[in-house]
Coordinates of C-alpha atoms and ligand atoms in Angstrom, one line a residue:
M110 CA 30.8 112.5 -1.6
A111 CA 31.2 111.8 2.1
E112 CA 29.2 113.7 4.6
G113 CA 32.4 114.5 6.5
S114 CA 35.5 112.9 8.2
V115 CA 35.5 111.7 11.8
L116 CA 38.3 110.6 14.0
V117 CA 37.2 108.5 17.0
V118 CA 39.8 108.3 19.7
S119 CA 38.8 105.7 22.2
D120 CA 40.1 102.6 23.9
D121 CA 36.5 101.6 24.5
S122 CA 36.2 99.0 21.7
A123 CA 32.4 99.0 21.9
L124 CA 32.1 102.8 21.3
S125 CA 34.7 102.6 18.5
Y126 CA 33.0 99.7 16.8
H127 CA 29.5 101.3 16.9
A128 CA 30.7 104.7 15.9
K129 CA 32.6 103.4 12.9
K130 CA 29.8 101.1 11.8
D131 CA 26.9 103.6 12.3
L132 CA 28.7 106.7 10.9
T133 CA 30.1 104.8 7.9
R134 CA 26.6 103.7 7.1
Q135 CA 25.6 107.4 7.1
N136 CA 28.3 108.1 4.6
F137 CA 31.0 109.5 6.9
N138 CA 34.7 108.6 6.6
V139 CA 35.6 107.3 10.0
I140 CA 39.0 106.5 11.4
V141 CA 39.3 104.9 14.8
E142 CA 42.5 105.2 16.9
A143 CA 43.0 104.0 20.5
N144 CA 46.5 105.4 20.9
E145 CA 46.3 109.1 21.9
A146 CA 49.7 110.1 20.6
L147 CA 49.1 108.5 17.2
A148 CA 45.6 110.1 17.2
M149 CA 47.1 113.5 17.8
N150 CA 49.4 113.2 14.9
M151 CA 46.6 112.1 12.7
A152 CA 44.4 115.0 13.9
K153 CA 47.2 117.5 13.1
T154 CA 47.8 116.1 9.5
N155 CA 44.2 115.3 8.5
N156 CA 42.0 118.2 9.4
F157 CA 39.1 116.0 10.5
D158 CA 35.7 117.6 10.5
V159 CA 34.9 115.9 13.8
I160 CA 37.0 114.3 16.6
I161 CA 35.1 112.1 19.0
L162 CA 37.2 111.8 22.1
S163 CA 36.4 109.2 24.8
I164 CA 37.3 110.4 28.3
K165 CA 37.5 108.4 31.5
G166 CA 36.5 110.2 34.7
D167 CA 35.0 113.7 35.0
N168 CA 38.1 115.9 35.1
L169 CA 38.7 117.2 31.6
E170 CA 42.1 118.6 32.7
H171 CA 43.3 115.0 33.0
S172 CA 43.0 114.3 29.3
R173 CA 46.3 115.0 27.7
L174 CA 44.8 114.7 24.3
L175 CA 42.1 117.2 25.0
L176 CA 44.7 119.7 26.2
D177 CA 46.9 119.1 23.1
I178 CA 43.9 119.5 20.8
K179 CA 43.0 122.8 22.6
S180 CA 46.6 124.2 22.3
S181 CA 46.9 123.0 18.6
K182 CA 44.0 125.2 17.7
L183 CA 42.6 122.6 15.2
D184 CA 39.6 123.4 13.1
S185 CA 38.0 120.1 14.0
M186 CA 34.8 120.0 15.9
L187 CA 35.3 118.2 19.2
I188 CA 32.8 115.9 20.8
V189 CA 33.6 114.3 24.2
A190 CA 32.2 110.9 24.9
S191 CA 32.0 110.0 28.6
D192 CA 29.8 107.9 30.7
S193 CA 30.9 109.4 34.0
Y194 CA 31.1 113.0 33.0
S195 CA 27.8 114.3 34.3
V196 CA 28.3 118.1 34.6
S197 CA 28.6 119.2 31.0
S198 CA 28.7 122.9 31.9
I199 CA 28.8 125.5 29.2
S200 CA 31.9 127.1 30.7
D201 CA 33.8 123.8 30.3
M202 CA 32.7 123.5 26.7
Q203 CA 33.9 127.0 26.0
R204 CA 37.1 126.5 27.9
F205 CA 38.1 123.5 25.8
G206 CA 36.3 124.4 22.6
I207 CA 34.0 121.3 22.9
F208 CA 31.1 121.2 20.6
G209 CA 29.1 118.6 22.5
F210 CA 29.1 115.8 25.0
L211 CA 27.7 112.4 24.4
P212 CA 27.3 109.4 26.7
S213 CA 29.2 106.3 25.5
S214 CA 25.9 104.5 25.4
L215 CA 24.4 107.0 22.9
D216 CA 22.2 105.3 20.4
Q217 CA 23.1 105.4 16.7
R218 CA 20.5 107.9 15.7
N219 CA 21.6 110.5 18.2
L220 CA 25.3 109.9 17.4
F221 CA 24.5 110.5 13.8
L222 CA 22.6 113.7 14.6
I223 CA 25.3 115.2 16.8
V224 CA 28.0 114.4 14.3
K225 CA 25.9 115.8 11.4
Q226 CA 25.3 119.0 13.5
A227 CA 29.0 119.4 14.2
V228 CA 29.9 119.0 10.5
F229 CA 27.3 121.6 9.6
V230 CA 28.5 124.1 12.3
K231 CA 32.1 123.6 11.0
K232 CA 31.0 124.4 7.4
V233 CA 29.2 127.5 8.6
R234 CA 32.2 128.5 10.6
N235 CA 34.4 128.1 7.5
I236 CA 32.1 130.1 5.4
V237 CA 32.1 132.9 8.0
K238 CA 35.9 132.6 8.3
I239 CA 36.3 132.9 4.5
H240 CA 34.0 135.9 4.4
E241 CA 35.8 137.5 7.3
E242 CA 39.1 136.9 5.6
K243 CA 37.7 138.4 2.4
I244 CA 36.4 141.4 4.3
L245 CA 39.7 141.8 6.0
S246 CA 41.6 141.6 2.8
L247 CA 39.2 144.0 1.2
E248 CA 39.7 146.4 4.1
K249 CA 43.5 146.1 3.7
Q250 CA 43.1 146.8 0.0
I251 CA 41.0 149.9 0.7
V252 CA 43.6 151.1 3.2
L253 CA 46.4 150.5 0.6
L254 CA 44.3 152.2 -2.1
N255 CA 43.6 155.2 0.2
K256 CA 47.3 155.4 1.0
K257 CA 48.2 155.3 -2.7
V258 CA 45.6 158.0 -3.5
E259 CA 46.9 160.1 -0.6
D260 CA 50.6 159.6 -1.7
G261 CA 49.5 160.4 -5.3
A262 CA 47.8 163.5 -4.1
K263 CA 50.8 164.5 -2.1
N264 CA 53.1 163.9 -5.1
T265 CA 50.7 165.9 -7.3
V266 CA 50.6 168.7 -4.7
S267 CA 54.4 168.7 -4.3
L268 CA 54.9 168.6 -8.1
Y269 CA 52.5 171.5 -8.4
R270 CA 54.3 173.4 -5.6
N271 CA 57.8 172.8 -7.2
L272 CA 56.5 173.9 -10.6
Q273 CA 54.9 176.9 -9.0
E274 CA 58.0 177.8 -7.0
S275 CA 60.2 177.5 -10.0
Y276 CA 57.8 179.7 -12.0
I277 CA 57.7 182.3 -9.2
G278 CA 61.5 182.2 -9.1
S279 CA 61.6 182.9 -12.8
V280 CA 59.2 185.8 -12.5
K281 CA 61.2 187.2 -9.5
A282 CA 64.4 186.9 -11.6
L283 CA 62.6 188.8 -14.4
A284 CA 61.6 191.5 -11.8
Q285 CA 65.2 191.9 -10.7
A286 CA 66.3 192.3 -14.4
L287 CA 63.5 195.0 -14.7
D288 CA 64.9 196.9 -11.7
A289 CA 68.2 197.5 -13.6
R290 CA 66.2 198.6 -16.6
D291 CA 64.2 201.0 -14.5
G292 CA 67.4 202.9 -13.5
Y293 CA 67.5 201.5 -9.9
T294 CA 70.3 199.3 -8.6
H295 CA 69.7 195.7 -9.6
S296 CA 68.7 195.0 -5.9
H297 CA 65.9 197.5 -5.6
S298 CA 63.2 194.7 -5.2
Q299 CA 65.4 192.8 -2.7
N300 CA 66.0 196.0 -0.7
V301 CA 62.3 196.8 -0.7
A302 CA 61.6 193.2 0.6
K303 CA 64.3 193.6 3.3
Y304 CA 62.9 196.9 4.6
A305 CA 59.3 195.8 4.4
V306 CA 59.9 192.5 6.3
V307 CA 61.6 194.4 9.2
I308 CA 58.7 196.9 9.4
A309 CA 56.1 194.1 9.2
E310 CA 57.9 192.1 11.9
E311 CA 58.0 195.3 14.1
M312 CA 54.2 195.7 13.5
G313 CA 53.6 192.1 14.6
L314 CA 52.3 190.6 11.4
S315 CA 52.0 186.9 11.1
V316 CA 54.6 184.6 9.4
S317 CA 52.4 184.0 6.4
E318 CA 51.5 187.7 6.0
I319 CA 55.2 188.5 6.1
K320 CA 55.9 185.8 3.5
D321 CA 53.3 187.4 1.2
I322 CA 54.8 190.9 1.8
R323 CA 58.3 189.5 0.9
D324 CA 57.0 187.9 -2.3
A325 CA 55.0 191.1 -3.2
C326 CA 58.1 193.3 -2.7
E327 CA 60.2 191.0 -5.0
L328 CA 57.5 191.2 -7.6
H329 CA 56.0 194.7 -7.1
D330 CA 57.2 196.3 -10.3
I331 CA 56.8 193.3 -12.6
G332 CA 54.1 195.2 -14.4
K333 CA 56.7 197.6 -15.8
I334 CA 57.7 194.8 -18.2
G335 CA 55.5 196.3 -21.0
I336 CA 56.8 199.9 -20.6
R337 CA 59.4 201.1 -23.0
D338 CA 63.0 201.7 -21.9
A339 CA 62.7 205.3 -23.1
I340 CA 60.0 206.0 -20.5
L341 CA 61.6 204.0 -17.7
S342 CA 65.0 205.6 -17.9
K343 CA 63.8 209.1 -18.9
E344 CA 65.8 211.8 -17.0
G345 CA 63.3 214.6 -17.2
P346 CA 59.6 214.8 -16.2
L347 CA 57.2 212.4 -17.9
T348 CA 54.5 213.5 -20.3
D349 CA 50.9 212.8 -19.4
S350 CA 50.7 209.9 -21.7
E351 CA 54.0 208.5 -20.3
W352 CA 52.6 208.9 -16.8
R353 CA 49.5 207.1 -17.8
Q354 CA 51.6 204.1 -19.0
M355 CA 53.6 204.2 -15.8
R356 CA 50.5 204.2 -13.6
E357 CA 49.2 201.1 -15.3
H358 CA 52.1 198.9 -13.9
P359 CA 50.4 197.8 -10.7
L360 CA 47.4 196.5 -12.6
K361 CA 49.6 194.9 -15.3
G362 CA 51.6 193.3 -12.5
A363 CA 48.5 191.9 -11.0
Q364 CA 47.5 190.5 -14.4
I365 CA 50.9 188.8 -14.7
L366 CA 50.5 187.2 -11.2
K367 CA 47.0 186.0 -12.0
S368 CA 48.5 182.8 -13.4
L369 CA 50.2 182.1 -10.1
D370 CA 48.3 180.9 -7.1
L371 CA 49.3 184.0 -5.1
K372 CA 46.0 185.9 -4.4
N373 CA 47.3 187.9 -1.5
V374 CA 50.5 188.8 -3.2
L375 CA 48.6 189.9 -6.3
E376 CA 46.5 192.3 -4.2
L377 CA 49.6 193.7 -2.5
V378 CA 51.3 194.3 -5.9
K379 CA 48.1 195.9 -7.2
Q380 CA 47.9 198.3 -4.3
H381 CA 51.6 199.2 -3.8
H382 CA 51.1 202.7 -5.3
E383 CA 48.0 203.6 -3.3
H384 CA 48.4 206.5 -0.9
Y385 CA 47.1 206.7 2.6
D386 CA 45.2 209.9 1.8
G387 CA 43.6 208.4 -1.4
S388 CA 45.9 210.3 -3.8
G389 CA 47.6 207.3 -5.2
Y390 CA 46.8 204.9 -8.0
P391 CA 45.4 202.8 -9.7
E392 CA 42.1 202.9 -7.7
G393 CA 42.7 205.9 -5.3
K394 CA 42.0 203.7 -2.3
K395 CA 42.7 205.3 1.1
N396 CA 43.3 204.5 4.8
G397 CA 42.0 201.0 5.7
E398 CA 40.8 200.3 2.2
I399 CA 44.5 199.7 1.4
L400 CA 45.8 196.4 2.7
L401 CA 48.2 196.9 5.6
G402 CA 50.8 194.9 3.7
A403 CA 50.5 197.2 0.7
R404 CA 50.9 200.3 3.0
I405 CA 54.2 198.7 4.3
V406 CA 55.4 197.8 0.7
S407 CA 54.6 201.3 -0.4
L408 CA 56.8 202.9 2.3
A409 CA 59.6 200.5 1.8
D410 CA 59.5 201.0 -2.0
A411 CA 59.5 204.8 -1.7
Y412 CA 62.4 204.7 0.8
D413 CA 64.6 202.6 -1.4
A414 CA 63.6 204.7 -4.4
M415 CA 64.7 207.9 -2.5
C416 CA 67.9 206.3 -1.5
S417 CA 68.8 204.9 -4.9
A418 CA 71.0 206.7 -7.4
R419 CA 67.8 207.4 -9.5
A420 CA 66.0 210.6 -8.9
Y421 CA 62.8 210.2 -6.9
K422 CA 60.1 212.6 -8.0
N423 CA 63.0 214.5 -9.7
K424 CA 64.8 215.0 -6.4
Y425 CA 67.9 213.3 -5.0
F426 CA 67.9 212.3 -1.3
S427 CA 70.5 211.3 1.2
K428 CA 69.3 208.7 3.7
A429 CA 68.7 211.3 6.4
E430 CA 66.7 213.4 3.9
A431 CA 64.8 210.3 2.8
V432 CA 63.8 209.7 6.4
E433 CA 62.7 213.3 6.8
E434 CA 60.7 213.1 3.6
I435 CA 58.9 210.0 4.9
K436 CA 58.1 211.7 8.2
R437 CA 56.7 214.7 6.2
S438 CA 54.5 212.3 4.2
S439 CA 53.1 210.6 7.2
G440 CA 49.3 210.7 7.0
K441 CA 49.5 211.7 3.4
Q442 CA 51.3 209.2 1.2
F443 CA 52.1 206.9 4.1
D444 CA 50.1 205.3 6.9
P445 CA 51.3 207.0 10.2
R446 CA 51.4 203.7 12.0
V447 CA 53.7 202.3 9.3
V448 CA 55.9 205.4 9.5
E449 CA 56.2 205.0 13.3
A450 CA 57.2 201.4 12.9
F451 CA 59.7 202.4 10.2
L452 CA 61.2 205.1 12.5
R453 CA 61.6 202.5 15.3
V454 CA 63.5 200.1 13.1
I455 CA 65.4 202.6 10.9
D456 CA 68.7 201.7 12.6
R457 CA 68.3 198.1 11.6
I458 CA 67.4 199.0 8.0
Q459 CA 70.3 201.3 7.2
Ligands
FE2_283 FE1 55.9 200.4 -8.5
FE2_284 FE1 59.6 199.9 -6.8

């Protein structure tokens, strides 16, 4: 196998002759060409390891072929042979991509050495280039892979969200059906949500807090699902055992919502029958122990219950009477701050 391929471009017959003879003896494939245009064509089509270019004078800019080789960005290692070029500065070498200079009178041993070094450097450059390309392609693959993982994760997240939202939608529909069973109008939960959102906005709660409150209102009585119709729609007062069952619905609701990723909503549902003075259920929490959202849901829930056709605590209320009842219960069943906000927005609610 040849040591490498060399193109000698020179009209100096002595240089061409010696280069061809000496390098061929050292197992290089050597082509000699005096015509620069033909040489350039050969250089472009043959990817020589080394091009030895003979230049007259000391102005590199005057060599058309040197400029062509530079602009063609060939891989070949360039060696400039010149007897008159004496200032072989590094900046000239870098500017033209010249590997080395050699005097035309260079002896055969030095010619062989500089050509062998050029071939070696070219091989090293190729190896580095291949590795760089491999690294670059690897980096691209990693970027693509990361993007795929990211897209996959996004898809999974959005699939999960869709699934969750459709599940929440089904549970809300169930809650609405339960409203009718409970003796309220079918829109009790929706009304509670409407009132609670207006009060929450008035109190300056954040968008996400208000969203949780809306969800909690729409789901607040879902725990009544296990309570018999006879108890839910009973006209007269409930027995102790019936009350016990009724009072379990906030906890049952929280249990139902456990399968959804709605932690805040679950807590609001659980606390929607707690009273500000601690007289509520299921845990008898009071004041700040009860989430502000739950204090708002509680008032909105009671107001709609009072205004519904169904008896609230065995009494029937007009809207004005319901407002008065809420005022009376401020600081007892209801948080005074929530009552104040409610009174400020009552015109918008009715
Ligand atoms: Fe309730
Ligand atoms: Fe309710």
